[in-house]
mmCIF file of C-alpha atoms in Angstrom:
data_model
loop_
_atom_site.group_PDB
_atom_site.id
_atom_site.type_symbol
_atom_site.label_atom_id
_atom_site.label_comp_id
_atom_site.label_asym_id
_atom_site.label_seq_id
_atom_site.Cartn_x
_atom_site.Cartn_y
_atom_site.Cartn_z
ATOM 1 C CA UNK E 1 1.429 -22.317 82.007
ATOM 2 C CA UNK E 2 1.909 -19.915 78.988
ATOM 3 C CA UNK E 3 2.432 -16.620 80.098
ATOM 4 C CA UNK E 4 3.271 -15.479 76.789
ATOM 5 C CA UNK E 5 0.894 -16.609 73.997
ATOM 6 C CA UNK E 6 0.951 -16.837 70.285
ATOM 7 C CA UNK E 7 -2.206 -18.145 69.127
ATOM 8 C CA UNK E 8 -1.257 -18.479 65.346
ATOM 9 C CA UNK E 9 1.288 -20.939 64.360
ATOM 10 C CA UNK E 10 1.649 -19.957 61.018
ATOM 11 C CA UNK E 11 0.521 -17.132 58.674
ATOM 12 C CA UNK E 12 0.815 -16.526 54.937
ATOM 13 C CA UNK E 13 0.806 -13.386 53.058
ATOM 14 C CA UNK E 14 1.267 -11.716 49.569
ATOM 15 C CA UNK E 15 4.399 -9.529 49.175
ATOM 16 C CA UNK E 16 3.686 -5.825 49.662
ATOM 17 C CA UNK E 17 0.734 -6.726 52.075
ATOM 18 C CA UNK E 18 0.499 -6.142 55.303
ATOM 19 C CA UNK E 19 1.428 -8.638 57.939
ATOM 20 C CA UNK E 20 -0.301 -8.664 61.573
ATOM 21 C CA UNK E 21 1.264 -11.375 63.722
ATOM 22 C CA UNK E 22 -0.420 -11.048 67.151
ATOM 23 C CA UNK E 23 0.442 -12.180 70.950
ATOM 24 C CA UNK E 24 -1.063 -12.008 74.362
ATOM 25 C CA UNK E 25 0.073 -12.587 77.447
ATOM 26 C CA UNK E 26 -1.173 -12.647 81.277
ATOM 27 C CA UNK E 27 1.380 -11.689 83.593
ATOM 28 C CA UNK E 28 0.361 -7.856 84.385
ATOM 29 C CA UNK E 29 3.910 -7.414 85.620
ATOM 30 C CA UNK E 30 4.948 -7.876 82.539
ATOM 31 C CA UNK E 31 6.623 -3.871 81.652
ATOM 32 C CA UNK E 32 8.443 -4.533 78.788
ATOM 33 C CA UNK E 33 7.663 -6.432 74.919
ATOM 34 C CA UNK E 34 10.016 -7.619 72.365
ATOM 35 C CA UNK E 35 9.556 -9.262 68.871
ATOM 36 C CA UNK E 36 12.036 -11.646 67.707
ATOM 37 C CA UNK E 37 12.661 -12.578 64.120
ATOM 38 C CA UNK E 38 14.556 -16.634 63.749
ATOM 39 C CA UNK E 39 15.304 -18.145 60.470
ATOM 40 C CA UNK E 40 16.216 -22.256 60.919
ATOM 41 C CA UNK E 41 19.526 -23.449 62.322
ATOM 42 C CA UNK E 42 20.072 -19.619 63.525
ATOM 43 C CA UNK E 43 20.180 -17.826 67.113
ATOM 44 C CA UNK E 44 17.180 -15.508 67.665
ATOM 45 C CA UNK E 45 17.668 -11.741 65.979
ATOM 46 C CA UNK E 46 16.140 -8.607 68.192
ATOM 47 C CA UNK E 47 13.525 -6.931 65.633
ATOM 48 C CA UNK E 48 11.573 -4.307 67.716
ATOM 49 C CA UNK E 49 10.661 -3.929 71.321
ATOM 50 C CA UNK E 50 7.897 -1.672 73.389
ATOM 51 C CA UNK E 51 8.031 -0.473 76.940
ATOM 52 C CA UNK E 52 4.735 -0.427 79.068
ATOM 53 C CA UNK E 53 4.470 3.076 79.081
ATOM 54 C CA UNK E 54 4.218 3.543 75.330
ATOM 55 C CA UNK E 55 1.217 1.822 72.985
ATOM 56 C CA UNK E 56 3.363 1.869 69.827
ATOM 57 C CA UNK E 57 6.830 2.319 68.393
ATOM 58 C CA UNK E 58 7.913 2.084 64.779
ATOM 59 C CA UNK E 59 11.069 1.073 63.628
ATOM 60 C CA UNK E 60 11.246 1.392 59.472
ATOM 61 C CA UNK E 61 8.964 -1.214 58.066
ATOM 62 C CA UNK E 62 7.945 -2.688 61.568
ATOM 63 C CA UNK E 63 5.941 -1.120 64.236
ATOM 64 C CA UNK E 64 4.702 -3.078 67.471
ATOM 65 C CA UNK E 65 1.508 -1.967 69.056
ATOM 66 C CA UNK E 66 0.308 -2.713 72.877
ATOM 67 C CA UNK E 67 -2.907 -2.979 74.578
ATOM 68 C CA UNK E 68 -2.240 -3.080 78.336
ATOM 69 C CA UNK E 69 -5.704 -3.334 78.998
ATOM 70 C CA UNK E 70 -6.413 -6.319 76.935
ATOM 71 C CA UNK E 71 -2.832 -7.577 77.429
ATOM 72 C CA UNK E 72 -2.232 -7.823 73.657
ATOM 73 C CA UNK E 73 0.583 -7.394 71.909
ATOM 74 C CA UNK E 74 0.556 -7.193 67.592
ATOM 75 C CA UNK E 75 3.795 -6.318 64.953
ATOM 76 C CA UNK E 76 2.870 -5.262 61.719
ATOM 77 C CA UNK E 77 5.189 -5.289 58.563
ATOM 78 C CA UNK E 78 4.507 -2.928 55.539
ATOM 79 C CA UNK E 79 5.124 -3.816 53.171
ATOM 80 C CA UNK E 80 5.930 -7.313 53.512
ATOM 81 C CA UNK E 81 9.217 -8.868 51.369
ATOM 82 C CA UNK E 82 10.602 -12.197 50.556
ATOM 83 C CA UNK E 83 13.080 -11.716 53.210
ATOM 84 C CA UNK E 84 10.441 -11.925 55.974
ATOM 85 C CA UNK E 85 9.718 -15.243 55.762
ATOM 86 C CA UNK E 86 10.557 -16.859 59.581
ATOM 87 C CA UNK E 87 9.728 -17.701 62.588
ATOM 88 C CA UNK E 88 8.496 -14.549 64.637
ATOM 89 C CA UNK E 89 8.594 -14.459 68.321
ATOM 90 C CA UNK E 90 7.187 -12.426 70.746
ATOM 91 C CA UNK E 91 8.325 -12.185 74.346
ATOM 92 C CA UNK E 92 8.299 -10.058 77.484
ATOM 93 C CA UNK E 93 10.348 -9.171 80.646
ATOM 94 C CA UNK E 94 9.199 -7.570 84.109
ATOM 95 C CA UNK E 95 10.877 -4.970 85.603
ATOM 96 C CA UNK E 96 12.887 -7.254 88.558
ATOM 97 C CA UNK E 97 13.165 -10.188 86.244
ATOM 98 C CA UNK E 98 15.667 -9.452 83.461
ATOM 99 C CA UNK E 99 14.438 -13.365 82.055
ATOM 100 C CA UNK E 100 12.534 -13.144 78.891
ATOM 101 C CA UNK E 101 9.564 -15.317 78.102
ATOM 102 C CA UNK E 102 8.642 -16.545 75.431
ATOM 103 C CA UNK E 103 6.084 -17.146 73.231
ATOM 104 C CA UNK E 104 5.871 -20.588 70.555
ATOM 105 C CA UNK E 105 6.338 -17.999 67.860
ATOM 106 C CA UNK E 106 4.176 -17.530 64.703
ATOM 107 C CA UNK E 107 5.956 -18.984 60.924
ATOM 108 C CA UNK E 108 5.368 -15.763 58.607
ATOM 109 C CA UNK E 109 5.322 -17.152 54.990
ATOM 110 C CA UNK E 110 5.439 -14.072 52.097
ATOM 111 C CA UNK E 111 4.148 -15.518 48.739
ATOM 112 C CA UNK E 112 5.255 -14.542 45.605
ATOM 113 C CA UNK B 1 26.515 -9.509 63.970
ATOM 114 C CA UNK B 2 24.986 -9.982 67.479
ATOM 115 C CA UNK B 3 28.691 -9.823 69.161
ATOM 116 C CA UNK B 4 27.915 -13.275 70.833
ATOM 117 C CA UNK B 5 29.775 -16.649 69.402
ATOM 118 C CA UNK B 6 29.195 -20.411 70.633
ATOM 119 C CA UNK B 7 30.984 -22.912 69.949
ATOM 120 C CA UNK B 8 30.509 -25.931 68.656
ATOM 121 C CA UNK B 9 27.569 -25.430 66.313
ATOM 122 C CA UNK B 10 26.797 -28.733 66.389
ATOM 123 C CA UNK B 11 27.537 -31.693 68.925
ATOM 124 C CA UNK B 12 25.878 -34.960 68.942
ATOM 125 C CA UNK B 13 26.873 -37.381 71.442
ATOM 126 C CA UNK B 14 25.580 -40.408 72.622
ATOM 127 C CA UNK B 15 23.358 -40.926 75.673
ATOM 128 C CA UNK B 16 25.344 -41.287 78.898
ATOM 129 C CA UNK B 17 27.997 -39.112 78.190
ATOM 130 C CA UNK B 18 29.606 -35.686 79.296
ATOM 131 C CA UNK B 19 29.291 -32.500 76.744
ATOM 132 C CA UNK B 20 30.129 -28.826 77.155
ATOM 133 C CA UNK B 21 29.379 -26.010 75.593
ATOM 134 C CA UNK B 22 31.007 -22.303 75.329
ATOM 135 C CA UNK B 23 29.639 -18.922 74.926
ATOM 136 C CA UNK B 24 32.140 -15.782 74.302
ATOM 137 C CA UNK B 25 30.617 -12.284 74.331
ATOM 138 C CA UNK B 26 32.852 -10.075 71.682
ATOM 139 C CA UNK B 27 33.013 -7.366 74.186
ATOM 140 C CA UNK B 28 32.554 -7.599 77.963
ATOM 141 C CA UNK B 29 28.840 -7.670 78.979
ATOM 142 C CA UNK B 30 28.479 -7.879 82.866
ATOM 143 C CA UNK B 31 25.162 -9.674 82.176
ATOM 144 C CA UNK B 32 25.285 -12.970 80.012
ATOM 145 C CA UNK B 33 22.086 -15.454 80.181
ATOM 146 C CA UNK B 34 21.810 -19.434 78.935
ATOM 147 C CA UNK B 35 17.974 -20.903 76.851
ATOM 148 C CA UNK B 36 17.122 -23.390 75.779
ATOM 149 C CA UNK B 37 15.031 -24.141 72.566
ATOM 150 C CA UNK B 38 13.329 -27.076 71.511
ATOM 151 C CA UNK B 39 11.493 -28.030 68.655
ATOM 152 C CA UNK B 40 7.965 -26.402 68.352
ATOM 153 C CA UNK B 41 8.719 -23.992 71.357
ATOM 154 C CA UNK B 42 10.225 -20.411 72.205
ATOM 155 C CA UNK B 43 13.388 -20.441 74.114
ATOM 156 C CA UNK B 44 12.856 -21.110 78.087
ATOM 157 C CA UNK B 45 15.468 -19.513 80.229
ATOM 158 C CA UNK B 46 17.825 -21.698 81.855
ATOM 159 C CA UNK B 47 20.131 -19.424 84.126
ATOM 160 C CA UNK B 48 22.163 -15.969 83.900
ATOM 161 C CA UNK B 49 25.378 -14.454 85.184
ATOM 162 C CA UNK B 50 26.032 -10.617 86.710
ATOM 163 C CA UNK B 51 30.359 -11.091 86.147
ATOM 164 C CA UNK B 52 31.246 -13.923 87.207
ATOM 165 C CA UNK B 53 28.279 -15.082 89.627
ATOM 166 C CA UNK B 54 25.726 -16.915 89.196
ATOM 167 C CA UNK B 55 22.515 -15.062 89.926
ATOM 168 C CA UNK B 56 19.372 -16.926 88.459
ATOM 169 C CA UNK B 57 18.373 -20.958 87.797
ATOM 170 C CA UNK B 58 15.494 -21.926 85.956
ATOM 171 C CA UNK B 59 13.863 -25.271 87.208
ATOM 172 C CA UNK B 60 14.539 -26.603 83.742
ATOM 173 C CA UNK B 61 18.450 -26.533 85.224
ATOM 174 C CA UNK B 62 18.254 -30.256 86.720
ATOM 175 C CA UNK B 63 21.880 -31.489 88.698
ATOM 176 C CA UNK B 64 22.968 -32.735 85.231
ATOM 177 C CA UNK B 65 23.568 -29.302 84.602
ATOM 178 C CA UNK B 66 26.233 -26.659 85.425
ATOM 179 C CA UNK B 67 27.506 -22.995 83.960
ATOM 180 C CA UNK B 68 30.341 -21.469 84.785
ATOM 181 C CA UNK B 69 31.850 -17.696 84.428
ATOM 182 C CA UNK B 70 34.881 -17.307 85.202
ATOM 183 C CA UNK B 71 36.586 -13.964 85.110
ATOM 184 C CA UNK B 72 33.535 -12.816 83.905
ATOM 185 C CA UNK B 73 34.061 -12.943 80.404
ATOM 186 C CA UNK B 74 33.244 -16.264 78.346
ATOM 187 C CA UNK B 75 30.797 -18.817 79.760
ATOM 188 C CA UNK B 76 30.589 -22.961 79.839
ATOM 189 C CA UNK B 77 27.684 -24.873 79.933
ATOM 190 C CA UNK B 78 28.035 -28.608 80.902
ATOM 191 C CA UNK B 79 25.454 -31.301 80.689
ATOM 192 C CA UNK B 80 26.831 -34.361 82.536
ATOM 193 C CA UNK B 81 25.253 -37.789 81.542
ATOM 194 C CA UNK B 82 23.444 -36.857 78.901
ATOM 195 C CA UNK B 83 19.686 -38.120 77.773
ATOM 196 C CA UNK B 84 18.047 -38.318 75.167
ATOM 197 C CA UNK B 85 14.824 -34.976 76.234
ATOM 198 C CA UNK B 86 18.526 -32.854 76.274
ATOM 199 C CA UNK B 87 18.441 -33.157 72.696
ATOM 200 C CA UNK B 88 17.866 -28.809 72.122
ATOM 201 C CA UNK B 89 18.916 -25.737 70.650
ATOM 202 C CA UNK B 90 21.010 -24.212 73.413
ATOM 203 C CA UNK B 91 21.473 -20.511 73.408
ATOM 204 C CA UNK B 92 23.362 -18.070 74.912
ATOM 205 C CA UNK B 93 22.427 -14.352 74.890
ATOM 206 C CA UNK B 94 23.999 -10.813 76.331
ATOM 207 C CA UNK B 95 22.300 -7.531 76.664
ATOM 208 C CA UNK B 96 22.456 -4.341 74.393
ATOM 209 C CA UNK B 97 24.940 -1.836 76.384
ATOM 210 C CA UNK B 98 23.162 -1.687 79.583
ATOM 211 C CA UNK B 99 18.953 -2.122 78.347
ATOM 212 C CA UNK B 100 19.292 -5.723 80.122
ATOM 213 C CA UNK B 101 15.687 -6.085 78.378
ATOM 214 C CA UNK B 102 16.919 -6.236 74.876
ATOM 215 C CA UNK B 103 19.005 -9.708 75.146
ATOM 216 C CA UNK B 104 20.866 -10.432 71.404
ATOM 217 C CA UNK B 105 21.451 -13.894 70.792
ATOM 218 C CA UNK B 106 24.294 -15.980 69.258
ATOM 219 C CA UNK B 107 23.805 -18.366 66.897
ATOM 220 C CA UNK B 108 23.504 -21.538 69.104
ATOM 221 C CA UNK B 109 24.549 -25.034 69.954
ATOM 222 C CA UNK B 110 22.336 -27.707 67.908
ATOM 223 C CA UNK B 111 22.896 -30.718 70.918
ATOM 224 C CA UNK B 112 21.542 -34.317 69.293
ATOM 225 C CA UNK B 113 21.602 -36.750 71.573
ATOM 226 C CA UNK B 114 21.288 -40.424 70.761
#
């Protein structure tokens, strides 16, 4: 049962466009959102994260956005670079349960 | 630099036997959690520590299994009689300062087991 979902298993986009990679998720005690960036044979790296009380937070080129109500989750990069290409994750935590889930992550490709 | 090292990188071993793997935290987290990662999937949480106790075990943890963290500080993994589904990315992770939601990752233990 995937309580964190990402729909898209890959995506590709021109450099200097904007990238959308989106997630969902079902647990409604879900309270806080993180995006993970992983490039192969490497651990994880923390890119951005979103508590339930807010609907957005920017960080530089990346800012996450949440829908509580629809239980959606999206990062967008702008512009995109070279240097994005990975695997993104997207995961969340509940309050009492410092565990994070998952998602199967979404393979960001940025063509030339 | 995510402050967390494991060691080995790499291990592959043959089916049947006994491997262990180590996780040191640069500086002294009180929280320190184990994933896993397979191919085509997200990490799944395995277990954590608070010090030196073990507080959490995922289901994915079968008997094979056992973590240790003594003193607190640095933590094994073991995997006893190995098969072949242990074949993973095994992770180890510690939390920013004291925001136990923002876990940062070390680079991992690539286990191949044939």
């Amino acid at each position: 049962d995937q309580q964190v979902k990402q729909n898209s298993p890959s995506l590709s986009v021109q450099e200097g466009r904007i990238s959308i990679l989106n997630c969902d998720y079902t647990n409604s005690m879900f309270d806080y959102f993180l995006w993970y960036k992983k490039y192969p044979a490497e651990g994880p790296t923390f890119l951005i994260s979103i508590s339930s009380i807010k609907d957005k937070n920017e960080d530089g080129r990346f800012t996450v956005f949440l829908n509580k109500s629809a239980k959606h989750l999206s990062l967008h990069i702008v512009p995109s670079q070279p240097g994005d290409s990975a695997v993104y994750f997207c995961a969340a935590s509940g309050d009492r349960d410092d565990k994070i889930i998952f998602g199967k992550g979404t393979r960001l490709h940025i063509l030339p | 630099d995510t402050g967390v090292s494991q060691n080995p990188r790499h291990k592959i071993t043959k089916r049947g036997q006994n491997v262990t793997f180590r996780c040191d935290p640069i500086s002294e987290h009180n929280r320190l959690y184990w994933y896993r990662q397979t191919l085509g999937q997200g990490p799944e949480f395995l277990t954590y520590f608070q010090n030196e106790a073990q507080l959490e075990k995922s289901r994915l943890l079968s008997d094979r299994f056992s973590a240790e963290r003594p003193k607190g500080s640095f933590s094994t993994l073991e995997i006893q009689r190995t098969e072949q589904g242990d074949s993973a990315m095994y992770l180890c992770a510690a939390p920013r300062d004291n925001s136990y939601n923002e876990q940062f990752f070390g680079p991992g233990t690539r286990l191949t087991v044939l």
